[in-house]
PDB file of C-alpha atoms and ligand atoms in Angstrom:
ATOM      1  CA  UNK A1274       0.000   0.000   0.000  1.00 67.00           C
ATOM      2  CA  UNK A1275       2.446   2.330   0.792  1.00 77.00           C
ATOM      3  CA  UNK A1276       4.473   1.146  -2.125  1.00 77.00           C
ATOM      4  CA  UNK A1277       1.859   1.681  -4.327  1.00 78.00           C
ATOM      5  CA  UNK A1278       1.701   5.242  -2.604  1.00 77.00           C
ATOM      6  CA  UNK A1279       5.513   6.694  -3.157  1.00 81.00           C
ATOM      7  CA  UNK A1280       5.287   4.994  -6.899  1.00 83.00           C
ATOM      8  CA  UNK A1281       2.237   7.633  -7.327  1.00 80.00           C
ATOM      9  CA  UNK A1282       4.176  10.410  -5.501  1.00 81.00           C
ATOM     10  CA  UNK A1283       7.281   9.199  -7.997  1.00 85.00           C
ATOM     11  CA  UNK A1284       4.987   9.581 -10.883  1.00 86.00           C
ATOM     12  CA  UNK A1285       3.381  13.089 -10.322  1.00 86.00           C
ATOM     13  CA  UNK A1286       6.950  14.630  -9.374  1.00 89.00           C
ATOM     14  CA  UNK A1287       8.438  13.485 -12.769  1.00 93.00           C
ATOM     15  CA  UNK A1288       5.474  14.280 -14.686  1.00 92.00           C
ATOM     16  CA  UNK A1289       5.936  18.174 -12.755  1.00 92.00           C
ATOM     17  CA  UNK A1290       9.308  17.780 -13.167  1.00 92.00           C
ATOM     18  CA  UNK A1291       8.287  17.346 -17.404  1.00 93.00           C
ATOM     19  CA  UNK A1292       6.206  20.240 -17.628  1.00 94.00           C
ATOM     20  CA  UNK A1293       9.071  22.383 -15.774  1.00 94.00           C
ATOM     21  CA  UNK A1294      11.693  21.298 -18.489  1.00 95.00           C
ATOM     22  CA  UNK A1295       9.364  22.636 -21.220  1.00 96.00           C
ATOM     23  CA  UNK A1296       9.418  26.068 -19.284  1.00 97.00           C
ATOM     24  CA  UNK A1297      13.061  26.110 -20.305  1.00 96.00           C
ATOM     25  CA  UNK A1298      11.574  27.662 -23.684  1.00 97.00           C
ATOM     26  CA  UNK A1299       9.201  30.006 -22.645  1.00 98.00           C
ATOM     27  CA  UNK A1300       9.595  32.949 -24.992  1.00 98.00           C
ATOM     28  CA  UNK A1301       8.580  36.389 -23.167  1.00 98.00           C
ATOM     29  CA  UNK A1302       8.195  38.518 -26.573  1.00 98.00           C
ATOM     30  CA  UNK A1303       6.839  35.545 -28.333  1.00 98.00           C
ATOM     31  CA  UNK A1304       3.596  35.088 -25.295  1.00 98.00           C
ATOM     32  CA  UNK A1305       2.945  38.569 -25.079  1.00 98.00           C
ATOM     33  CA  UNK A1306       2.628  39.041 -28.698  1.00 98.00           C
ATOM     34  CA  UNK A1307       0.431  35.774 -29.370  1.00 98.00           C
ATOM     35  CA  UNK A1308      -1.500  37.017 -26.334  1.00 98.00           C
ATOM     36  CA  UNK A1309      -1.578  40.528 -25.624  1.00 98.00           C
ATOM     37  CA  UNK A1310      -2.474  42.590 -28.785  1.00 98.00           C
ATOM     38  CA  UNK A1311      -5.156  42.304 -30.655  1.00 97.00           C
ATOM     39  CA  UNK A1312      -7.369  40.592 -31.483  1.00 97.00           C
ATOM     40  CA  UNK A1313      -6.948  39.224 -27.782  1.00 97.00           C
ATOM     41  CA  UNK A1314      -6.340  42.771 -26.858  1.00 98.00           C
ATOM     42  CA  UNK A1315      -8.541  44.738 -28.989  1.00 97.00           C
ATOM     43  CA  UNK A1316      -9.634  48.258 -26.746  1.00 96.00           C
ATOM     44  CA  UNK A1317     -12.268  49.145 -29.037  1.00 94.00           C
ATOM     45  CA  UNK A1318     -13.973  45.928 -28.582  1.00 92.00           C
ATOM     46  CA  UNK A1319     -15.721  44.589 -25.654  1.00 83.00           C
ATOM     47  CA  UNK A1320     -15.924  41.136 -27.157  1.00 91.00           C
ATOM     48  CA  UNK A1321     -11.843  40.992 -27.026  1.00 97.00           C
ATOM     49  CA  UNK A1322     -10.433  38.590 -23.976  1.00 97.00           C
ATOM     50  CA  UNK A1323      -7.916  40.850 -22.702  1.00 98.00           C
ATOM     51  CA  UNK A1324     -10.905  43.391 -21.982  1.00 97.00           C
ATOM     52  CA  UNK A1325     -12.811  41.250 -20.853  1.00 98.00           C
ATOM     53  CA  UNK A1326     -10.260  40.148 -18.233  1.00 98.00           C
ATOM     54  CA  UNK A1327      -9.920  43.737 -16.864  1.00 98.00           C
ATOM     55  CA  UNK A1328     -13.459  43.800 -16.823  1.00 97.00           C
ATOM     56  CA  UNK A1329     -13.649  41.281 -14.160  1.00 97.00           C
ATOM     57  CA  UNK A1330     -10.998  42.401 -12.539  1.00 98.00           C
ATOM     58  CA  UNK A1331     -11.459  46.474 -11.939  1.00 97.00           C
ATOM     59  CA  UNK A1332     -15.128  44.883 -10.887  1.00 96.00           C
ATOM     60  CA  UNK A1333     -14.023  42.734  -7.868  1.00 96.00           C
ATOM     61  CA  UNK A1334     -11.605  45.324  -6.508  1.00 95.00           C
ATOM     62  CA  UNK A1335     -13.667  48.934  -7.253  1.00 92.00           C
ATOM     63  CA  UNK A1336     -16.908  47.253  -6.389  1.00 85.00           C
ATOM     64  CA  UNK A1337     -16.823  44.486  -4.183  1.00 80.00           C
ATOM     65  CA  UNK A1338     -14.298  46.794  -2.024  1.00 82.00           C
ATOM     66  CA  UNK A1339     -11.437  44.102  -1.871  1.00 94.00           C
ATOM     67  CA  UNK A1340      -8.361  46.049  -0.251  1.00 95.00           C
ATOM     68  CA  UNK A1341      -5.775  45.766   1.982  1.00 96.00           C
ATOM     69  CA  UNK A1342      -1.816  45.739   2.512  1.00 97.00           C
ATOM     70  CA  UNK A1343      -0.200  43.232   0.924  1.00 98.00           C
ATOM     71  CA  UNK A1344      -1.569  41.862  -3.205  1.00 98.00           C
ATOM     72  CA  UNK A1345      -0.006  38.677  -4.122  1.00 98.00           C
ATOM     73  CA  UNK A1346       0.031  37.872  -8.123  1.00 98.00           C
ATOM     74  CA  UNK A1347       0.847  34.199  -8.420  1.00 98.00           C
ATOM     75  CA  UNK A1348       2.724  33.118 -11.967  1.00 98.00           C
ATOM     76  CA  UNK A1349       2.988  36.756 -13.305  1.00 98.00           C
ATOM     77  CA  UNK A1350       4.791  35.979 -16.689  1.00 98.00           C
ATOM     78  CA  UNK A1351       5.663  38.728 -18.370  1.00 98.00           C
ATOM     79  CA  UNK A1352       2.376  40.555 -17.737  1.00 98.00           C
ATOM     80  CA  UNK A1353       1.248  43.518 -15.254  1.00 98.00           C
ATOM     81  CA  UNK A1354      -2.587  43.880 -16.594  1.00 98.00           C
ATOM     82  CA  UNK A1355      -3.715  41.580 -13.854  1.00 98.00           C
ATOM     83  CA  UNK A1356      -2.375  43.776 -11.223  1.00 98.00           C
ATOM     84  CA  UNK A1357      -3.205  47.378 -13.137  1.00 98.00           C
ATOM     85  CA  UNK A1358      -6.345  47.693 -10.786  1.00 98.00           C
ATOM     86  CA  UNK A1359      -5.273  46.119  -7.858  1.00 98.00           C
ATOM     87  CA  UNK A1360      -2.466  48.214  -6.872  1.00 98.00           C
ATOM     88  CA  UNK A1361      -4.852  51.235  -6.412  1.00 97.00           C
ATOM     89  CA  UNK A1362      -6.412  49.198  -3.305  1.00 97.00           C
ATOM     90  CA  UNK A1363      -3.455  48.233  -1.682  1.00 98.00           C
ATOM     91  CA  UNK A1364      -0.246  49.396  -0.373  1.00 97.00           C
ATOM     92  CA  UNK A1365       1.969  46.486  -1.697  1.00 98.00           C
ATOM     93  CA  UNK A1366       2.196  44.374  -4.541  1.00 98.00           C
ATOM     94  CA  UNK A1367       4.203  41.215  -4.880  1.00 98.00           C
ATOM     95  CA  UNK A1368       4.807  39.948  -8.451  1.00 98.00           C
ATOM     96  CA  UNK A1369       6.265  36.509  -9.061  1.00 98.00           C
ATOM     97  CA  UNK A1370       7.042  34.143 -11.679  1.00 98.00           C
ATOM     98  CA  UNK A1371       9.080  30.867 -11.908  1.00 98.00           C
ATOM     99  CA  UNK A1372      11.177  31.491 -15.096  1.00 98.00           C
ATOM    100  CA  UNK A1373      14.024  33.998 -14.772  1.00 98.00           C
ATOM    101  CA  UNK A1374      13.296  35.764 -17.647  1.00 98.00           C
ATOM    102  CA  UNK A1375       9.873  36.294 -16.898  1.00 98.00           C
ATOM    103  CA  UNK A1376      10.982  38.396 -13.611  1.00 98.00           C
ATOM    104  CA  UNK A1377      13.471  40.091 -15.752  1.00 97.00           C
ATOM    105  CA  UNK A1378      11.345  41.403 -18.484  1.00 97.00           C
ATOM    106  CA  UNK A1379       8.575  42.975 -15.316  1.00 97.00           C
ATOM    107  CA  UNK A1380      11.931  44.687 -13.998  1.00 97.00           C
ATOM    108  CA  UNK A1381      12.622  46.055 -17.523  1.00 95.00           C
ATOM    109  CA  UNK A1382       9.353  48.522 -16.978  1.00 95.00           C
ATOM    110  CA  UNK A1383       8.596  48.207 -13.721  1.00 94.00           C
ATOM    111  CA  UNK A1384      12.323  49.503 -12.378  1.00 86.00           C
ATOM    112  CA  UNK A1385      14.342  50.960 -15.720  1.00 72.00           C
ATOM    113  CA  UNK A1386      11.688  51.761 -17.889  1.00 78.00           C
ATOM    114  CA  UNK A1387      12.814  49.513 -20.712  1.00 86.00           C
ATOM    115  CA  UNK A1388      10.717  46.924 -21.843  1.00 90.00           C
ATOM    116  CA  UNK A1389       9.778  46.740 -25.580  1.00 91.00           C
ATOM    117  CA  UNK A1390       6.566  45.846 -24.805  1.00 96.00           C
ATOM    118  CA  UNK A1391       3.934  49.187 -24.337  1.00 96.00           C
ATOM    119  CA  UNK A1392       1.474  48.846 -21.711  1.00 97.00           C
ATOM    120  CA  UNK A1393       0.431  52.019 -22.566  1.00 96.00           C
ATOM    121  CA  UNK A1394      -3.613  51.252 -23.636  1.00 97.00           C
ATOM    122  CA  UNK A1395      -4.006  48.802 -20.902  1.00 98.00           C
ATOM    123  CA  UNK A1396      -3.523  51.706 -18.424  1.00 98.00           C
ATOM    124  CA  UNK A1397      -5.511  53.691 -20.269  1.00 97.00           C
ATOM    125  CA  UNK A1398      -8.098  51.462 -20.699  1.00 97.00           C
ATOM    126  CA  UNK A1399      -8.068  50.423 -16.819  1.00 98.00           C
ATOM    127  CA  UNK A1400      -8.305  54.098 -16.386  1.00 98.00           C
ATOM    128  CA  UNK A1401     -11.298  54.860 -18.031  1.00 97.00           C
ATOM    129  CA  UNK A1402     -13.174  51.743 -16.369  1.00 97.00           C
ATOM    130  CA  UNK A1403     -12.170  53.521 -13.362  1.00 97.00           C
ATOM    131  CA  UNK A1404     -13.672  56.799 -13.971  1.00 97.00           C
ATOM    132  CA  UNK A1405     -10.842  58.732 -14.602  1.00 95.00           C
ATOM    133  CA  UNK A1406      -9.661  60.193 -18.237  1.00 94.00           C
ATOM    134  CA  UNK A1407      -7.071  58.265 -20.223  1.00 90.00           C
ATOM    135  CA  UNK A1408      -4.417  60.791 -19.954  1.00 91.00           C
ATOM    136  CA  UNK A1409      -4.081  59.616 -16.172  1.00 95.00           C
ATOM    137  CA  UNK A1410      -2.448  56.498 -17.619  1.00 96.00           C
ATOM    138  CA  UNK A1411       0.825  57.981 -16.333  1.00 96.00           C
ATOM    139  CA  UNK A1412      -0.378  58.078 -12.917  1.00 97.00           C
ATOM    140  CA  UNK A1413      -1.181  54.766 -12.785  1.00 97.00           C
ATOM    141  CA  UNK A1414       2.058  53.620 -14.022  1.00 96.00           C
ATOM    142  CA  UNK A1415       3.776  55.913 -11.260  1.00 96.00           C
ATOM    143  CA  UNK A1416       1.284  53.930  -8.684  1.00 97.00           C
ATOM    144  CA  UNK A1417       2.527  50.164 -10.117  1.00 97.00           C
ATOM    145  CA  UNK A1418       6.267  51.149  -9.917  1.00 97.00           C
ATOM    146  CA  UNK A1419       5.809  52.228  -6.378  1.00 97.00           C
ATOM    147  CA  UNK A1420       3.843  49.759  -5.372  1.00 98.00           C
ATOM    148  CA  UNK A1421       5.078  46.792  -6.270  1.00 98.00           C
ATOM    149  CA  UNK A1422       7.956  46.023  -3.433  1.00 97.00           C
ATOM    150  CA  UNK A1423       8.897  42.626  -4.773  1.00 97.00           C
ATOM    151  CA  UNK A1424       9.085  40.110  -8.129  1.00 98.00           C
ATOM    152  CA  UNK A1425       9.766  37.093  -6.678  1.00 98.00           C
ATOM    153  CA  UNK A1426      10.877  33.198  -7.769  1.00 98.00           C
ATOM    154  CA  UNK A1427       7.539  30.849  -7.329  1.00 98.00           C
ATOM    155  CA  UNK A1428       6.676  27.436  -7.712  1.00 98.00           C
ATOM    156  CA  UNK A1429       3.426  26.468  -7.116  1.00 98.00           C
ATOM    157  CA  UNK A1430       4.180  22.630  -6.406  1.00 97.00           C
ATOM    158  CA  UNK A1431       5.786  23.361  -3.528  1.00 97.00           C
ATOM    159  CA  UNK A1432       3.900  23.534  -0.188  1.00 96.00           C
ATOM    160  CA  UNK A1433       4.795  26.779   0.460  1.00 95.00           C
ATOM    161  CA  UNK A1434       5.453  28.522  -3.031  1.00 97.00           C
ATOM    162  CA  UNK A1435       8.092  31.373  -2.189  1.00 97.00           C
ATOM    163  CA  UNK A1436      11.562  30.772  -0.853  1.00 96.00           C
ATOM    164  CA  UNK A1437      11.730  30.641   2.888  1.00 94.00           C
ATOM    165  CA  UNK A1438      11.522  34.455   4.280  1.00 93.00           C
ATOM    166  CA  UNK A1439      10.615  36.032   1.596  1.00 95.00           C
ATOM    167  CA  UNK A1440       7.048  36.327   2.859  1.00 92.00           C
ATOM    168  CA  UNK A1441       5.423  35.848   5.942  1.00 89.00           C
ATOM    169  CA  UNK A1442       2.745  32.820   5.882  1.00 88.00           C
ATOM    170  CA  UNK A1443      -0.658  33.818   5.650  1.00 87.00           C
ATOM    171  CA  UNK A1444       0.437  37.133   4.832  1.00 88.00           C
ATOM    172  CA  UNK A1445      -1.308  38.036   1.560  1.00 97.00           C
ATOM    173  CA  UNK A1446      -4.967  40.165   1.782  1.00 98.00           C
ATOM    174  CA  UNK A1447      -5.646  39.152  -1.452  1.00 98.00           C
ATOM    175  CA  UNK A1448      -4.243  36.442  -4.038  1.00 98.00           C
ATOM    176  CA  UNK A1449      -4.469  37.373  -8.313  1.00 98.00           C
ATOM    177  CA  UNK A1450      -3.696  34.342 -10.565  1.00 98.00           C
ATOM    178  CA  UNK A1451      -3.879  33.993 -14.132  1.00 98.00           C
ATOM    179  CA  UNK A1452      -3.277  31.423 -16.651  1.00 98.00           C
ATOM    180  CA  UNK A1453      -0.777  29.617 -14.192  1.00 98.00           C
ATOM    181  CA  UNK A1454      -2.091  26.744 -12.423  1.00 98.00           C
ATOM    182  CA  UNK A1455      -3.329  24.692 -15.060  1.00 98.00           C
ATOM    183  CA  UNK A1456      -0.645  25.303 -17.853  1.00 98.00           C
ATOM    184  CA  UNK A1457       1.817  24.320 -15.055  1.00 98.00           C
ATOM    185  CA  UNK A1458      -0.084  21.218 -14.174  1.00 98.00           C
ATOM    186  CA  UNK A1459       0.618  17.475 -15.599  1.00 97.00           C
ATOM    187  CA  UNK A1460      -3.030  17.334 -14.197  1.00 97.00           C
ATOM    188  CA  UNK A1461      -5.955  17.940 -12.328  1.00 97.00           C
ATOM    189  CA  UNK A1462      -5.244  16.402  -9.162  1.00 96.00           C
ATOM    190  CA  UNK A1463      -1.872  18.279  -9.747  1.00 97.00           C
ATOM    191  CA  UNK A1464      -3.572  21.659 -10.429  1.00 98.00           C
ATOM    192  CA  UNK A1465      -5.689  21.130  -7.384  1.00 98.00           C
ATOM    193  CA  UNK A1466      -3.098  20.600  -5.354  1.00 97.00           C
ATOM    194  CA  UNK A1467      -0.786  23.679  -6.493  1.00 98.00           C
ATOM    195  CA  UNK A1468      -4.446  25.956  -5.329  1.00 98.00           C
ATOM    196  CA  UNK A1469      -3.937  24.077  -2.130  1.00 98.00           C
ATOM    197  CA  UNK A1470      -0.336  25.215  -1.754  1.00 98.00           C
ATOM    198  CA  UNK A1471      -1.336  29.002  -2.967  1.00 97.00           C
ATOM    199  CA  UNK A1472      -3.998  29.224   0.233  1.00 97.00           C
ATOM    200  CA  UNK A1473      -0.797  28.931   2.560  1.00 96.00           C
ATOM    201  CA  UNK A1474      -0.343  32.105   1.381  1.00 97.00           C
ATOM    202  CA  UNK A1475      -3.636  33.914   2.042  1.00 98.00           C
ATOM    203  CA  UNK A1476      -4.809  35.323   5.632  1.00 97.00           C
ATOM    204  CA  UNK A1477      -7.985  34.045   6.524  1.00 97.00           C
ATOM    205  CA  UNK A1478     -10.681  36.185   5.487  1.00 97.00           C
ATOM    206  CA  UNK A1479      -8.701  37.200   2.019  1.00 97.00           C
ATOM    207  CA  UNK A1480      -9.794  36.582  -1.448  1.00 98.00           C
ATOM    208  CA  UNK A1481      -8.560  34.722  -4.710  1.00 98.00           C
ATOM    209  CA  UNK A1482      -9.408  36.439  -7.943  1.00 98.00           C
ATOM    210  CA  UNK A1483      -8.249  33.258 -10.035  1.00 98.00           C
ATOM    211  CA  UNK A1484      -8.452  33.541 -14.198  1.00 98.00           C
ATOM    212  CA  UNK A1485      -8.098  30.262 -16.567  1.00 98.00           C
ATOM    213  CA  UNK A1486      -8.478  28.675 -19.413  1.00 98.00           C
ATOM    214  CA  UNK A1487     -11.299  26.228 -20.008  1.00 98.00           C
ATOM    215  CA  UNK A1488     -11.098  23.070 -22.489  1.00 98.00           C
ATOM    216  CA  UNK A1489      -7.405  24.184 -23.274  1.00 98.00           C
ATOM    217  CA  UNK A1490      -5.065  21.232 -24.113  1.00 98.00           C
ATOM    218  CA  UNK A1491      -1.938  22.987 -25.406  1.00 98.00           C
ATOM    219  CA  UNK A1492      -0.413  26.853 -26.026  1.00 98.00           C
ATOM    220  CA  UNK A1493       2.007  27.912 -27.715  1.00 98.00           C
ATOM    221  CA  UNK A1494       5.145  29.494 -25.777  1.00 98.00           C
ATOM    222  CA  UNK A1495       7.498  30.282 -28.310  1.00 98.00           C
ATOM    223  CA  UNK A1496       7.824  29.647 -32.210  1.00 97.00           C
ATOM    224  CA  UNK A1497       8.528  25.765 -31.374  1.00 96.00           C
ATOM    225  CA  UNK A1498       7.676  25.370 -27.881  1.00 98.00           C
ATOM    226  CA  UNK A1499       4.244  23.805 -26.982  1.00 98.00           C
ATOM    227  CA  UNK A1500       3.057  23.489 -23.361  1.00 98.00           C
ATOM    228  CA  UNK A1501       0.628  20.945 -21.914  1.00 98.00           C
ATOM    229  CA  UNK A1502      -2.428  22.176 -20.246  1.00 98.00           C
ATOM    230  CA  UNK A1503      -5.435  20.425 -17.875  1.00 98.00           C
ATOM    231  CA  UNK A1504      -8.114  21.046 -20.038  1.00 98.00           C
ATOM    232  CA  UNK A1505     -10.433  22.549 -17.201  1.00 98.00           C
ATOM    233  CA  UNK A1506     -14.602  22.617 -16.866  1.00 98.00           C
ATOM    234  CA  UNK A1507     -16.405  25.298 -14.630  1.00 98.00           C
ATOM    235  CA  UNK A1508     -17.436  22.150 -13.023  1.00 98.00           C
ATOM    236  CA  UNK A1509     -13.758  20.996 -12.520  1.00 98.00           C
ATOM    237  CA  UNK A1510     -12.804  24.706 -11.439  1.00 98.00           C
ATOM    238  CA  UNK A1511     -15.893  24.543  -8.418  1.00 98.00           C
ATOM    239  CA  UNK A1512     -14.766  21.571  -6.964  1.00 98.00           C
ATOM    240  CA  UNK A1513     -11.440  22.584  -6.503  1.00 98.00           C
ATOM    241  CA  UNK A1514     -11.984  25.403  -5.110  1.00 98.00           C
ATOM    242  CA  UNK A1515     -14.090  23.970  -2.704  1.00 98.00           C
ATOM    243  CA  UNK A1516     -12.176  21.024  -2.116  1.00 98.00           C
ATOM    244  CA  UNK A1517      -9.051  23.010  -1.007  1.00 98.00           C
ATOM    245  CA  UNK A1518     -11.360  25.229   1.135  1.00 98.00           C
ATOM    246  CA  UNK A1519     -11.935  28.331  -0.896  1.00 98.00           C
ATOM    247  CA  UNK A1520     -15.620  29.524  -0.707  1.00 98.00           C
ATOM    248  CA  UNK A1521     -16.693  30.547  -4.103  1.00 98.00           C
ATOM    249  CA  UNK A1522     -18.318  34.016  -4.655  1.00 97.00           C
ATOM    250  CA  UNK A1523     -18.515  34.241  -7.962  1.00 97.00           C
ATOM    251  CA  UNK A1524     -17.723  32.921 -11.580  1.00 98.00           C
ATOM    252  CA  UNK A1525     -17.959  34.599 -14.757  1.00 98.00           C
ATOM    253  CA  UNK A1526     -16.767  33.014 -18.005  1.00 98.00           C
ATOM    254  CA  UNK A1527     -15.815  34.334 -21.116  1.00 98.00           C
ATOM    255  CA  UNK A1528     -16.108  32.219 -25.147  1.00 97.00           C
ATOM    256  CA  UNK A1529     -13.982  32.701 -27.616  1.00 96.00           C
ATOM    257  CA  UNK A1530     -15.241  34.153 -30.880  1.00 94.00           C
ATOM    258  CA  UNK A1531     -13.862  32.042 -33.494  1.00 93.00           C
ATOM    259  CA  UNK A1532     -12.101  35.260 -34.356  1.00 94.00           C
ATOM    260  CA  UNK A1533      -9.981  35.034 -31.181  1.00 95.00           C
ATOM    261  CA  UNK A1534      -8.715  31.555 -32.234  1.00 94.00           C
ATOM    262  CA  UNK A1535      -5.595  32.756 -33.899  1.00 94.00           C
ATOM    263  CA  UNK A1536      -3.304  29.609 -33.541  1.00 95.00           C
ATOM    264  CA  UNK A1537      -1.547  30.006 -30.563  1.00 98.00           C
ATOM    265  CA  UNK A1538      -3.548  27.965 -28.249  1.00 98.00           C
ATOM    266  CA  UNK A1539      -7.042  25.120 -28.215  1.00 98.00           C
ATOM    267  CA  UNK A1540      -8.747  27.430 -25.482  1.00 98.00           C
ATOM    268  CA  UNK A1541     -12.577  27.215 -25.326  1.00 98.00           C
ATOM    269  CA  UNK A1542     -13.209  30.243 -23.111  1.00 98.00           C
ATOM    270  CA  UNK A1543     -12.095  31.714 -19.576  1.00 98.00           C
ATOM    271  CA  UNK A1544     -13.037  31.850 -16.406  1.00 98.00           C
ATOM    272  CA  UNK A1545     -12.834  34.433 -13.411  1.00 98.00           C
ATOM    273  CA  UNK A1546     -13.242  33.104 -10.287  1.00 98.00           C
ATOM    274  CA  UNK A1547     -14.069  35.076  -6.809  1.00 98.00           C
ATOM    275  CA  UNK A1548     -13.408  33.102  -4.202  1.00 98.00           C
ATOM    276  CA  UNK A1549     -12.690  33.495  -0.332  1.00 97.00           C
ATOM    277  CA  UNK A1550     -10.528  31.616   2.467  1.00 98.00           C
ATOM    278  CA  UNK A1551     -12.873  31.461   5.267  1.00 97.00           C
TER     279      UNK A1551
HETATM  280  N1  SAM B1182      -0.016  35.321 -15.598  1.00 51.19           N
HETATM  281  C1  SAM B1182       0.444  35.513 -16.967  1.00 51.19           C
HETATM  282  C2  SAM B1182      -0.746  35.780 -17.858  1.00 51.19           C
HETATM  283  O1  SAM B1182      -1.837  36.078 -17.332  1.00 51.19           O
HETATM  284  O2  SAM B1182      -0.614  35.772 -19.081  1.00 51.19           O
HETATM  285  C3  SAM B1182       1.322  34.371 -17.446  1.00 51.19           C
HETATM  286  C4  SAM B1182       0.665  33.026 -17.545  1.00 51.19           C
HETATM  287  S1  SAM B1182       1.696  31.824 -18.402  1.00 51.19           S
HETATM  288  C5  SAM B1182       0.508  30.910 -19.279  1.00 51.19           C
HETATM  289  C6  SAM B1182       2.137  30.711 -17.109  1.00 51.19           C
HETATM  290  C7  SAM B1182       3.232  31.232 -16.221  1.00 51.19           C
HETATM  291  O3  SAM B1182       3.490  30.277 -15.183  1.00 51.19           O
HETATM  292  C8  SAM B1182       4.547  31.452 -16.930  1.00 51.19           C
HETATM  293  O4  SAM B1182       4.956  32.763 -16.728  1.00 51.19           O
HETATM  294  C9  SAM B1182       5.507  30.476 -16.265  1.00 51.19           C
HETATM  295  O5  SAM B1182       6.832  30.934 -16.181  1.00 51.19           O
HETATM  296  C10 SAM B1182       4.886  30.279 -14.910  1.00 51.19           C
HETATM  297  N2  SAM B1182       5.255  28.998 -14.280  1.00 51.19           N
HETATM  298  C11 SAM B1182       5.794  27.901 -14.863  1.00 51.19           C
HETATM  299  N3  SAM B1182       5.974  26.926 -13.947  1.00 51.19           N
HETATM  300  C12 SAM B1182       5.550  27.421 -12.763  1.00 51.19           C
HETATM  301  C13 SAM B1182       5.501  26.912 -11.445  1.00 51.19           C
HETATM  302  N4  SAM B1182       5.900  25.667 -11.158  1.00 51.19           N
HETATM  303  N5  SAM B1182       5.029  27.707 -10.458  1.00 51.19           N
HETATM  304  C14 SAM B1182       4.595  28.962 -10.740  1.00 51.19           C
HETATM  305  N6  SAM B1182       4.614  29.507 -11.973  1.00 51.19           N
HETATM  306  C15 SAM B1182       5.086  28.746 -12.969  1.00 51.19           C
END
């Protein structure tokens, strides 16, 4: 019985260990382009994901009053949309990301200013939802750069995901994940289990804003590098959530015009879930 046990635990680490090697690839320039203009980021439309996304987003924090000290993104890539609404509602933001050059290209804006890529309409865009006029997009960029205190190394298969010290247990008021857990997961016992390891994180009390792919088998994360994904339901998503102790508030999900299918990925739609750690 036992046996049988550490042969399982044998299997899942190499089949983690499998999906890790393919990170080796990952292509920042390559993701954000495939991802993050349009069609997938298309401002004038409100049928485009990446609006969409913000959408949700600016909703849970502006309206739903979700604030605090310390906002954890989980699996950042080379992205800061998921945290462009966020960081007005709380005084610190912690980035991470597994892959080196992920954590490199944030630093590029966030700290010099350099990156090639232009956030530019995504903080104007987040602006408007919040009221203001577009040409406070500057503003907000001053508010990410000063709020985020920290890009750290992650890996969600371990219990706790940071390196010792770098964060306190149960120290985040609020968790933001996108796109992570299941394109780093052989599976879904896998996937559940990395959720499990991200609620170390949280303080009672504090919520997960988790966004995902749904029926997604592969994506593309460079030219020639193809990543294995857990091809999630909204039923899947519920239960675990619930089985790792999350109550859900709320989910939302998004399908893909067959416009947004530009052959980078299989993804069906995408889901935004609200969710609480009693
Ligand atoms: N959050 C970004 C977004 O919304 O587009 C990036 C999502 S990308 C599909 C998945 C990210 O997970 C990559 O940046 C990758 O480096 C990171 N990653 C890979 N293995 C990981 C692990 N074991 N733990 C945490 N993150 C990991």
């Amino acid at each position: 019985m036992q046996e049988d046990r550490m042969e399982s635990e044998n299997r899942q680490e190499r089949a983690v260990a499998a999906v890790e090697a393919l990170y080796r690839g990952f292509d920042p320039e390559a993701y954000l382009k495939y991802n993050y203009t349009p069609p997938r980021a298309d401002f004038s439309r409100s049928d485009s994901i990446v609006p969409w996304k913000l959408n949700c987003l600016h909703k849970a924090f502006s309206e739903d009053a979700i604030k605090g000290d310390i906002l954890v993104d989980i699996g950042s890539g080379p992205t800061l949309y998921q945290v462009m609404s966020g960081c007005e509602h709380f005084n610190r933001v912690v980035l991470s990301d597994f892959l080196d050059v992920n954590r490199s290209e944030l630093r590029k804006w966030l700290k010099d200013g350099q990156s090639n890529f232009d956030w530019t309409p995504y903080l104007k865009h987040v602006c408007e939802l919040e009221g203001r006029s577009s040409s406070a997009w500057e503003e907000k960029a001053e508010r990410l750069r000063s709020v985020v205190t920290d890009i750290l190394p992650v890996n969600v298969h371990h219990p706790f995901p940071f390196p010792p010290g770098a964060l306190p247990a149960s120290s985040a008021d609020c968790l933001v994940s996108s796109f992570c857990l299941e394109s780093v997961s052989p599976d879904i016992s896998s996937f559940t289990q990395a959720l499990r390891n991200l609620s170390s994180l949280l303080r009672s009390g504090g919520y997960l804003l988790l966004i995902g792919a749904l029926g997604e088998s592969f994506y593309m994360a460079a030219p020639d590098v193809r990543i294995p994904v857990v091809p999630l339901d909204e039923a899947q998503v519920c239960a675990s959530l619930s089985v790792t102790g999350f109550d859900l508030l709320q989910l939302s999900v998004y399908r893909l015009t067959p416009d947004m299918l530009v052959g980078v990925d299989d993804v069906k739609g995408v889901f935004f879930a609200k969710a609480r750690k009693p």
